[in-house]
Amino acid sequence: MAIRVFLVLVLFLSSAIVSFSLYEDQAGLADWHQRYIGKVKHAVFHTQKTGRKRVIVSTEENVVASLDLRHGEIFWRHVLGTKDAIDGVGIALGKYVITLSSEGSTLRAWNLPDGQMVWETALHSAHHSKSLLSVPINLKVDKDYPITVFGGGYLHAVSALDGEVLWEKDFTAEGFEVQRVLQPLGSTVIYVLGFVNLSEAVVYQIDSKIGEVVAQKSMVFPGGFSGEISSVSSDKVVVLDSKKSILVTIGFIDGDISFQKTPVSDLVENSGNAEILSPLLSNMLAVKVNKRTIFVKVGGEGKLEVVDSLSDETAMSDSLPVADDQEAFASVHHEGSKIHLMVKLVNELDNVLLRETIQMDQHRGRVHKVFMNNYVRTDRSNGFRALIVMEDHSLLLLQQGAIVWSREEGLASVTDVTTAELPVEKDGVSVAKVEHTLFEWLKGHVLKLKGSLLLASPEDVVAIQELRVKSSGKNKLTRDHNGFRKLILALTRAGKLFALHTGDGRIVWSMLLKSQACERPNGISLYQWQVPHHHAMDKNPSVLVVGRCGSDSSAPGVLSFVDVYTGKEITSSDIGHSVVQVLPLPFTDSTEQRLHLIADTVGHVHLYPKTSEALSIFQREFQNIYWYTVGADDGIIRGHVMKSSCSGETADEYCFTTRELWTVVFPSESEKIISTLTRKPNEVVHTQAKVNTDQDLLYKYVSRNLLFVATVSPKGAGEIGSVTPEESSLVVYLIDTITGRILHRLSHQGCQGPVHAVFSENWVVYHYFNLRAHKYEVTVVEIYDQSRAENKNVWKLILGKHNLTAPITSYSRPEVFTKSQSYFFAQSVKTIAVTSTAKGITSKQLLIGTIGDQILALDKRFVDPRRTLNPSQAEKEEGIIPLTDSLPIIPQSYVTHSHRVEGLKGIVTAPSKLESTTHVFAYGVDLFYTRLAPSKTYDSLTDDFSYALLLITIVALVAAIYITWALSEKKELSEKWR
Amino acid sequence: MAPILRSTSLLALFVCHISLFFFFASNLPISSGSEDSYTITGRVRIPASTVIGHAAKFSNIKVILNGGQNVTFLRPDGYFTFHKVPAGTHLIEVYAMGYFFSPVRVDVSARHNGKVQATLTETRRSLTELVLEPLRAEQYYEMREPFNVMAIAKSPMGLMVGFMVVVVFLMPKLMENIDPEEMKSAQEQMRSQGVPSLSSLLPASR
């Protein structure tokens, strides 16, 4: 009965169609948005002119951006498509940023001040090849030198003004691979150097005006080349031979090719394999050999000579012309917690122009890349600034011995996210006093009242905003009563763990994953390792970070246990086996550490933590542990069960063998798995029952072991437009992962992927493309338990003749039935998530990440299979919305309001302590956080609740009571006198 | 029509075509063909707006082919081009902050040398030209209601105050109208019954 009353109450509360909506002055109160660009690949400085100094960067996230060199802020930025990787960037004519992308087949020019695209040219490309962009550095702005682009086997000359292709030259001949395109400054001849089958060097001379081949020379090199090449001057390159032991200088002065061989062993004793490093230095090259970096000077006749040698961990920039025809380059190396930046002249390595030592955070790792820029100081001497990219992908500008600014670009490639609580506020922790005096408090509220009545002046509005941020105390580092303050733990691809505060998004702590086994482990996933409550309250919570040494799935894994409060690593271990799947088990030991199983590529599983207590807990539940693997390539889903300890093979008692329990095989000629999904394991379901309008009960089939699988016909696995409706069909399954039983199968003819789905409680909502209507569609499937449907009679419940308390087993065949309905949806989708609240009572909203990188909140009631065209009065009262063929897109329900989460990859929701409210965190290139109340904040007063108005009303009422009392006394007295 | 059109000449052709605009009925082959890949060229038009930052909005518009297969940007004149598109039925979406565009179904015909037919999927309107205009402008924020006496009066506190006013000023008037004798009898009746308890008012709990 209580539940019934409660349900009615909830339904009443949610009966009005509430959409998430925000007033403009509320933006930024509960939400924050951070803009990133990703790990920088190329950087070009633009500092010649007076005015704004900027640096143009392109990144591994396919972003081209213009950054303010003074503060590191983004002037403008464009995120290109996922397949549009940037190969080169340059500045032409002093006003256009040129980017070459898609393996040298797309050339774009962007306006330097505002980032507007000026022109775009598609270039011919025949096959995959290196892509090279060279933008002439011309000092005269008015003269239009062509941009030369090599990519896809063609050399193009493109006008920088309008992107017109002036000429193109075909180099797609059999076996010919272009390595370098060089144009001596001021010359009209372009040299194209390439190898045929890595054994013959060919040099073409091309007239840069018309694109005709002037001369062609070739020469066979008997040893063969390795393909690593470094150009040292405009008529010489140095290349390694196929054994990587001989450096070959190829000179092609006036088209005559000459080889000069220098064995590496002549330069360095006991040399192993050499490796040419990428920095371009004039008349010099950097070679990595014997774990040291040596500088080899290239003499006039191709003679090589070692001039300097540095430790291995040195990063270098390209050389840069400084005054008096000299070139300088920067190098950065580590020493303890410091880095040393040195700028030297290429010709005189002893002449150090600049030597700076900078304290560097250990958790940034090593320096990966250095980009140098010079400027002329007021005293006419050269000053240098260096842009450095660190191992954790962060970007820093060094100038005058200090870090001028830094950007945490690692956060542009988040791979996994979890949330954690903040420490409880203790007596010792001083809390900043928020309200000072009653007068100020009242003043603040009067201001707020003015704001809500639209009487506030612009200054007042600013004051109100400040006041709101301050009074909410949202940035404190302690737990709050409502659970609004939390830590978001984000693991990045670079293997760095960040803790972000939900209040303002600042980084509370960060930690770089380390490993003994390899230099740079990648971050894969995050798990809640220890969430102390009750008896282990004094312990700090901790998370498990799973990393991997290398990108291959068979690479050995790295585990790290991190204290959430302090950000310190408790322990870390190189586990020696690979990590394919991590299964958090529903058991914890006496210190609240959660048991985890890690499956490797060999078919074994490993138990963590490696303690005897964990082992005994695990042994007890040995028979009840099941898991499944999805083989997307062969179209087989397998269910596994524990078999025995693998003590026969290894002495490791925490290692277990498994056996296959069931398989679901999809016919490979007609079905290909494109998406699988399960419920979130920690999701809370408030009630199993669902009340119909006719007082009927439906029981939700709530099982943790349901797997949603979507398959398409192999032809339809490609892009939209590659298949006709007759050739493609989409089939979805609901599979029980304990028994492998298919509980439901639904087929959509003429549809194709990509499928984006969300699974919660007893329903799945998925988004796919309908080829017949040529529109996106969203389908909801709800699954109900038939076997409990008999339990609706009150008498049965009273007399105990119900099966509600009967044990449920996953082995028995469940009697289920499903309801489903489909709707059109007007946008492509990148990801879908659902809100989650503490008790699961609040109605749910779907959070749809659209292709426009916005997040739309859609009430679950819009995707309810009970919607009909003409709902009855009772259904209307219950809140059933009349059926429409497409789902509404209400602009006010974009939770990201006026922001875009560029490159959106995922949305994570986490409950707060207040039942009505949920945390939403979206990540991609940008980060976005907000707090949502899907049914409005029915359990607390909103921020803009006007206490002042309440107070004024009360005061007015009290005053009125006194006045009327006095008046009535008076009247009574006068009546008595009468 | 010339089977091979350079992008610039195509553009020029388009500009003169645009000047005649919609009612020029013929479909231009928007293609430049090597064997089986074509080029789709179109234009995005946003109604001129006096809002500051209109130009900035314009530079952030993305045009997306087939749900992210290709992403391109607008030139200053609003034109966009997708290169190397195979024949078939494609979907083009335009994303601009502050505007809602209908996705466009684009049929690139292999038989007619890359002739393009476009249909708005939301309104099922077919386009004679690939000129995309927003269906509607989007406002991401709720508008604050301007100061309104009625809104205050309708709020719970306003109702409270209103009720109090009614009680204070109208009740005495009502009392005056009641016959004093009737009043007396009613008061006596009440006294004899005692104060009615809350429980007696709730029939359900009996």
PDB file of C-alpha atoms in Angstrom, chain B:
ATOM      1  CA  MET B   1      26.429  19.107 -69.396  1.00  0.00           C
ATOM      2  CA  ALA B   2      30.146  18.815 -69.155  1.00  0.00           C
ATOM      3  CA  PRO B   3      30.922  15.557 -67.445  1.00  0.00           C
ATOM      4  CA  ILE B   4      33.970  16.895 -65.671  1.00  0.00           C
ATOM      5  CA  LEU B   5      33.745  20.099 -63.797  1.00  0.00           C
ATOM      6  CA  ARG B   6      36.493  21.616 -61.772  1.00  0.00           C
ATOM      7  CA  SER B   7      35.302  22.715 -58.392  1.00  0.00           C
ATOM      8  CA  THR B   8      35.915  26.370 -59.080  1.00  0.00           C
ATOM      9  CA  SER B   9      34.070  26.454 -62.358  1.00  0.00           C
ATOM     10  CA  LEU B  10      31.316  24.539 -60.658  1.00  0.00           C
ATOM     11  CA  LEU B  11      31.202  27.151 -57.990  1.00  0.00           C
ATOM     12  CA  ALA B  12      30.968  29.914 -60.503  1.00  0.00           C
ATOM     13  CA  LEU B  13      28.184  28.075 -62.246  1.00  0.00           C
ATOM     14  CA  PHE B  14      26.418  27.784 -58.944  1.00  0.00           C
ATOM     15  CA  VAL B  15      26.687  31.402 -58.085  1.00  0.00           C
ATOM     16  CA  CYS B  16      24.999  32.428 -61.305  1.00  0.00           C
ATOM     17  CA  HIS B  17      22.448  29.736 -60.752  1.00  0.00           C
ATOM     18  CA  ILE B  18      21.706  30.942 -57.267  1.00  0.00           C
ATOM     19  CA  SER B  19      20.928  34.372 -58.575  1.00  0.00           C
ATOM     20  CA  LEU B  20      17.945  32.838 -60.345  1.00  0.00           C
ATOM     21  CA  PHE B  21      17.298  30.729 -57.299  1.00  0.00           C
ATOM     22  CA  PHE B  22      14.578  28.268 -56.522  1.00  0.00           C
ATOM     23  CA  PHE B  23      12.238  28.523 -59.441  1.00  0.00           C
ATOM     24  CA  PHE B  24      14.843  27.622 -61.956  1.00  0.00           C
ATOM     25  CA  ALA B  25      13.630  24.119 -62.207  1.00  0.00           C
ATOM     26  CA  SER B  26      16.331  22.104 -63.887  1.00  0.00           C
ATOM     27  CA  ASN B  27      18.520  19.877 -61.812  1.00  0.00           C
ATOM     28  CA  LEU B  28      22.147  20.575 -62.207  1.00  0.00           C
ATOM     29  CA  PRO B  29      24.396  17.564 -62.256  1.00  0.00           C
ATOM     30  CA  ILE B  30      26.388  18.292 -59.158  1.00  0.00           C
ATOM     31  CA  SER B  31      29.142  15.938 -59.950  1.00  0.00           C
ATOM     32  CA  SER B  32      32.628  15.619 -61.087  1.00  0.00           C
ATOM     33  CA  GLY B  33      33.156  12.060 -61.951  1.00  0.00           C
ATOM     34  CA  SER B  34      35.965   9.706 -61.945  1.00  0.00           C
ATOM     35  CA  GLU B  35      34.662   6.155 -62.375  1.00  0.00           C
ATOM     36  CA  ASP B  36      32.211   5.792 -59.504  1.00  0.00           C
ATOM     37  CA  SER B  37      32.855   8.541 -57.045  1.00  0.00           C
ATOM     38  CA  TYR B  38      31.123  11.868 -57.219  1.00  0.00           C
ATOM     39  CA  THR B  39      31.103  15.212 -55.562  1.00  0.00           C
ATOM     40  CA  ILE B  40      28.176  16.675 -53.679  1.00  0.00           C
ATOM     41  CA  THR B  41      28.134  20.430 -53.456  1.00  0.00           C
ATOM     42  CA  GLY B  42      25.554  22.381 -51.564  1.00  0.00           C
ATOM     43  CA  ARG B  43      24.991  25.504 -49.659  1.00  0.00           C
ATOM     44  CA  VAL B  44      23.814  26.379 -46.173  1.00  0.00           C
ATOM     45  CA  ARG B  45      21.799  29.529 -45.833  1.00  0.00           C
ATOM     46  CA  ILE B  46      21.046  31.020 -42.487  1.00  0.00           C
ATOM     47  CA  PRO B  47      18.673  33.947 -42.330  1.00  0.00           C
ATOM     48  CA  ALA B  48      20.649  37.075 -41.704  1.00  0.00           C
ATOM     49  CA  SER B  49      20.624  37.933 -38.087  1.00  0.00           C
ATOM     50  CA  THR B  50      21.400  41.096 -36.287  1.00  0.00           C
ATOM     51  CA  VAL B  51      22.639  39.188 -33.283  1.00  0.00           C
ATOM     52  CA  ILE B  52      26.270  39.892 -32.536  1.00  0.00           C
ATOM     53  CA  GLY B  53      28.375  36.834 -33.057  1.00  0.00           C
ATOM     54  CA  HIS B  54      26.450  35.712 -36.091  1.00  0.00           C
ATOM     55  CA  ALA B  55      29.657  35.366 -38.053  1.00  0.00           C
ATOM     56  CA  ALA B  56      31.253  33.375 -35.259  1.00  0.00           C
ATOM     57  CA  LYS B  57      28.281  31.042 -35.295  1.00  0.00           C
ATOM     58  CA  PHE B  58      28.729  30.640 -39.015  1.00  0.00           C
ATOM     59  CA  SER B  59      32.306  29.457 -38.706  1.00  0.00           C
ATOM     60  CA  ASN B  60      31.299  26.716 -36.291  1.00  0.00           C
ATOM     61  CA  ILE B  61      28.842  25.001 -38.584  1.00  0.00           C
ATOM     62  CA  LYS B  62      29.638  21.431 -39.478  1.00  0.00           C
ATOM     63  CA  VAL B  63      28.155  19.464 -42.326  1.00  0.00           C
ATOM     64  CA  ILE B  64      28.149  15.739 -41.730  1.00  0.00           C
ATOM     65  CA  LEU B  65      27.741  12.980 -44.291  1.00  0.00           C
ATOM     66  CA  ASN B  66      26.260   9.625 -43.292  1.00  0.00           C
ATOM     67  CA  GLY B  67      26.402  10.053 -39.546  1.00  0.00           C
ATOM     68  CA  GLY B  68      30.051  10.988 -39.289  1.00  0.00           C
ATOM     69  CA  GLN B  69      31.666   9.296 -42.289  1.00  0.00           C
ATOM     70  CA  ASN B  70      32.794  12.688 -43.538  1.00  0.00           C
ATOM     71  CA  VAL B  71      32.744  16.032 -41.814  1.00  0.00           C
ATOM     72  CA  THR B  72      33.212  19.275 -43.656  1.00  0.00           C
ATOM     73  CA  PHE B  73      32.950  22.961 -42.944  1.00  0.00           C
ATOM     74  CA  LEU B  74      31.449  25.938 -44.691  1.00  0.00           C
ATOM     75  CA  ARG B  75      33.285  28.405 -46.854  1.00  0.00           C
ATOM     76  CA  PRO B  76      32.620  32.070 -46.177  1.00  0.00           C
ATOM     77  CA  ASP B  77      29.901  32.081 -48.829  1.00  0.00           C
ATOM     78  CA  GLY B  78      28.124  29.134 -47.223  1.00  0.00           C
ATOM     79  CA  TYR B  79      29.106  26.451 -49.719  1.00  0.00           C
ATOM     80  CA  PHE B  80      30.270  23.026 -48.753  1.00  0.00           C
ATOM     81  CA  THR B  81      31.524  20.076 -50.777  1.00  0.00           C
ATOM     82  CA  PHE B  82      31.849  16.369 -50.172  1.00  0.00           C
ATOM     83  CA  HIS B  83      34.366  14.713 -52.417  1.00  0.00           C
ATOM     84  CA  LYS B  84      34.673  11.094 -53.471  1.00  0.00           C
ATOM     85  CA  VAL B  85      31.133  10.085 -52.594  1.00  0.00           C
ATOM     86  CA  PRO B  86      30.026   6.809 -54.175  1.00  0.00           C
ATOM     87  CA  ALA B  87      26.683   6.586 -55.965  1.00  0.00           C
ATOM     88  CA  GLY B  88      23.834   5.661 -53.649  1.00  0.00           C
ATOM     89  CA  THR B  89      21.513   7.189 -51.107  1.00  0.00           C
ATOM     90  CA  HIS B  90      23.225   9.311 -48.522  1.00  0.00           C
ATOM     91  CA  LEU B  91      22.295  11.419 -45.540  1.00  0.00           C
ATOM     92  CA  ILE B  92      23.560  14.926 -44.950  1.00  0.00           C
ATOM     93  CA  GLU B  93      23.135  16.658 -41.619  1.00  0.00           C
ATOM     94  CA  VAL B  94      23.990  20.225 -40.748  1.00  0.00           C
ATOM     95  CA  TYR B  95      24.914  21.127 -37.188  1.00  0.00           C
ATOM     96  CA  ALA B  96      24.862  24.733 -36.181  1.00  0.00           C
ATOM     97  CA  MET B  97      24.454  25.962 -32.652  1.00  0.00           C
ATOM     98  CA  GLY B  98      21.167  27.754 -32.345  1.00  0.00           C
ATOM     99  CA  TYR B  99      19.493  26.228 -35.386  1.00  0.00           C
ATOM    100  CA  PHE B 100      17.745  23.017 -36.214  1.00  0.00           C
ATOM    101  CA  PHE B 101      18.280  21.606 -39.686  1.00  0.00           C
ATOM    102  CA  SER B 102      16.390  18.690 -41.104  1.00  0.00           C
ATOM    103  CA  PRO B 103      18.598  15.818 -42.255  1.00  0.00           C
ATOM    104  CA  VAL B 104      18.661  15.599 -46.038  1.00  0.00           C
ATOM    105  CA  ARG B 105      18.356  12.448 -48.047  1.00  0.00           C
ATOM    106  CA  VAL B 106      20.642  12.764 -51.048  1.00  0.00           C
ATOM    107  CA  ASP B 107      20.474  10.347 -53.952  1.00  0.00           C
ATOM    108  CA  VAL B 108      23.548  10.314 -56.101  1.00  0.00           C
ATOM    109  CA  SER B 109      22.657   8.570 -59.322  1.00  0.00           C
ATOM    110  CA  ALA B 110      25.273   6.469 -61.046  1.00  0.00           C
ATOM    111  CA  ARG B 111      23.285   6.355 -64.268  1.00  0.00           C
ATOM    112  CA  HIS B 112      22.955  10.087 -64.672  1.00  0.00           C
ATOM    113  CA  ASN B 113      26.564  10.779 -63.993  1.00  0.00           C
ATOM    114  CA  GLY B 114      26.193  11.754 -60.403  1.00  0.00           C
ATOM    115  CA  LYS B 115      22.970  13.692 -60.636  1.00  0.00           C
ATOM    116  CA  VAL B 116      21.895  14.649 -57.140  1.00  0.00           C
ATOM    117  CA  GLN B 117      18.361  14.579 -55.783  1.00  0.00           C
ATOM    118  CA  ALA B 118      17.752  15.925 -52.333  1.00  0.00           C
ATOM    119  CA  THR B 119      14.798  15.517 -49.966  1.00  0.00           C
ATOM    120  CA  LEU B 120      14.358  16.864 -46.459  1.00  0.00           C
ATOM    121  CA  THR B 121      13.572  13.810 -44.367  1.00  0.00           C
ATOM    122  CA  GLU B 122      11.678  15.722 -41.687  1.00  0.00           C
ATOM    123  CA  THR B 123       9.208  17.539 -43.920  1.00  0.00           C
ATOM    124  CA  ARG B 124       9.512  15.212 -46.933  1.00  0.00           C
ATOM    125  CA  ARG B 125       9.968  18.279 -49.094  1.00  0.00           C
ATOM    126  CA  SER B 126      12.181  17.692 -52.087  1.00  0.00           C
ATOM    127  CA  LEU B 127      14.722  20.324 -52.948  1.00  0.00           C
ATOM    128  CA  THR B 128      15.431  21.501 -56.434  1.00  0.00           C
ATOM    129  CA  GLU B 129      18.748  22.779 -55.214  1.00  0.00           C
ATOM    130  CA  LEU B 130      20.909  21.587 -52.378  1.00  0.00           C
ATOM    131  CA  VAL B 131      20.346  24.760 -50.428  1.00  0.00           C
ATOM    132  CA  LEU B 132      19.822  23.954 -46.796  1.00  0.00           C
ATOM    133  CA  GLU B 133      17.994  26.304 -44.536  1.00  0.00           C
ATOM    134  CA  PRO B 134      17.245  25.824 -40.861  1.00  0.00           C
ATOM    135  CA  LEU B 135      13.775  24.543 -40.034  1.00  0.00           C
ATOM    136  CA  ARG B 136      13.763  26.644 -36.914  1.00  0.00           C
ATOM    137  CA  ALA B 137      15.994  28.590 -34.613  1.00  0.00           C
ATOM    138  CA  GLU B 138      16.689  26.950 -31.285  1.00  0.00           C
ATOM    139  CA  GLN B 139      16.648  28.724 -27.982  1.00  0.00           C
ATOM    140  CA  TYR B 140      18.546  26.760 -25.348  1.00  0.00           C
ATOM    141  CA  TYR B 141      17.381  28.779 -22.381  1.00  0.00           C
ATOM    142  CA  GLU B 142      13.979  29.372 -20.898  1.00  0.00           C
ATOM    143  CA  MET B 143      12.923  32.954 -21.195  1.00  0.00           C
ATOM    144  CA  ARG B 144      12.404  34.699 -17.893  1.00  0.00           C
ATOM    145  CA  GLU B 145       8.903  35.980 -17.569  1.00  0.00           C
ATOM    146  CA  PRO B 146       8.939  39.744 -17.259  1.00  0.00           C
ATOM    147  CA  PHE B 147       7.758  41.225 -13.982  1.00  0.00           C
ATOM    148  CA  ASN B 148       4.092  40.489 -13.688  1.00  0.00           C
ATOM    149  CA  VAL B 149       1.698  41.274 -10.869  1.00  0.00           C
ATOM    150  CA  MET B 150      -0.544  38.383 -11.835  1.00  0.00           C
ATOM    151  CA  ALA B 151       2.327  35.908 -11.593  1.00  0.00           C
ATOM    152  CA  ILE B 152       3.036  37.049  -8.033  1.00  0.00           C
ATOM    153  CA  ALA B 153      -0.637  36.876  -7.158  1.00  0.00           C
ATOM    154  CA  LYS B 154      -0.831  33.364  -8.555  1.00  0.00           C
ATOM    155  CA  SER B 155       2.168  32.107  -6.621  1.00  0.00           C
ATOM    156  CA  PRO B 156       1.449  30.207  -3.373  1.00  0.00           C
ATOM    157  CA  MET B 157       2.516  33.162  -1.283  1.00  0.00           C
ATOM    158  CA  GLY B 158       0.352  35.497  -3.289  1.00  0.00           C
ATOM    159  CA  LEU B 159      -2.585  33.185  -2.725  1.00  0.00           C
ATOM    160  CA  MET B 160      -1.806  33.124   0.994  1.00  0.00           C
ATOM    161  CA  VAL B 161      -1.805  36.873   1.160  1.00  0.00           C
ATOM    162  CA  GLY B 162      -4.976  37.019  -0.884  1.00  0.00           C
ATOM    163  CA  PHE B 163      -6.712  34.603   1.412  1.00  0.00           C
ATOM    164  CA  MET B 164      -5.655  36.581   4.438  1.00  0.00           C
ATOM    165  CA  VAL B 165      -7.007  39.735   2.871  1.00  0.00           C
ATOM    166  CA  VAL B 166     -10.278  37.979   2.214  1.00  0.00           C
ATOM    167  CA  VAL B 167     -10.471  36.741   5.787  1.00  0.00           C
ATOM    168  CA  VAL B 168      -9.581  40.076   7.302  1.00  0.00           C
ATOM    169  CA  PHE B 169     -11.767  42.330   5.249  1.00  0.00           C
ATOM    170  CA  LEU B 170     -14.603  40.218   3.917  1.00  0.00           C
ATOM    171  CA  MET B 171     -15.368  37.912   6.827  1.00  0.00           C
ATOM    172  CA  PRO B 172     -16.493  40.711   9.183  1.00  0.00           C
ATOM    173  CA  LYS B 173     -18.814  41.931   6.434  1.00  0.00           C
ATOM    174  CA  LEU B 174     -20.285  38.453   6.122  1.00  0.00           C
ATOM    175  CA  MET B 175     -20.698  38.194   9.851  1.00  0.00           C
ATOM    176  CA  GLU B 176     -22.609  41.425   9.909  1.00  0.00           C
ATOM    177  CA  ASN B 177     -25.139  40.084   7.480  1.00  0.00           C
ATOM    178  CA  ILE B 178     -25.993  37.076   9.620  1.00  0.00           C
ATOM    179  CA  ASP B 179     -28.980  37.477  11.836  1.00  0.00           C
ATOM    180  CA  PRO B 180     -27.760  37.838  15.473  1.00  0.00           C
ATOM    181  CA  GLU B 181     -30.311  35.328  16.759  1.00  0.00           C
ATOM    182  CA  GLU B 182     -29.337  32.740  14.233  1.00  0.00           C
ATOM    183  CA  MET B 183     -25.746  33.309  15.172  1.00  0.00           C
ATOM    184  CA  LYS B 184     -26.483  32.772  18.809  1.00  0.00           C
ATOM    185  CA  SER B 185     -28.244  29.486  18.165  1.00  0.00           C
ATOM    186  CA  ALA B 186     -25.439  28.281  15.988  1.00  0.00           C
ATOM    187  CA  GLN B 187     -22.918  29.114  18.675  1.00  0.00           C
ATOM    188  CA  GLU B 188     -24.937  27.238  21.251  1.00  0.00           C
ATOM    189  CA  GLN B 189     -25.230  24.268  18.962  1.00  0.00           C
ATOM    190  CA  MET B 190     -21.494  24.214  18.553  1.00  0.00           C
ATOM    191  CA  ARG B 191     -20.938  24.401  22.279  1.00  0.00           C
ATOM    192  CA  SER B 192     -23.243  21.473  22.909  1.00  0.00           C
ATOM    193  CA  GLN B 193     -21.511  19.304  20.310  1.00  0.00           C
ATOM    194  CA  GLY B 194     -18.067  20.189  21.470  1.00  0.00           C
ATOM    195  CA  VAL B 195     -15.192  20.870  19.201  1.00  0.00           C
ATOM    196  CA  PRO B 196     -15.381  18.542  16.219  1.00  0.00           C
ATOM    197  CA  SER B 197     -12.342  16.305  16.221  1.00  0.00           C
ATOM    198  CA  LEU B 198     -10.262  15.748  13.137  1.00  0.00           C
ATOM    199  CA  SER B 199     -10.833  12.015  13.231  1.00  0.00           C
ATOM    200  CA  SER B 200     -14.575  12.396  12.865  1.00  0.00           C
ATOM    201  CA  LEU B 201     -14.024  14.249   9.655  1.00  0.00           C
ATOM    202  CA  LEU B 202     -12.196  11.383   8.018  1.00  0.00           C
ATOM    203  CA  PRO B 203     -14.647   8.699   7.067  1.00  0.00           C
ATOM    204  CA  ALA B 204     -11.918   6.340   5.844  1.00  0.00           C
ATOM    205  CA  SER B 205     -10.368   5.756   9.227  1.00  0.00           C
ATOM    206  CA  ARG B 206     -13.519   4.718  10.915  1.00  0.00           C
TER     207      ARG B 206
END
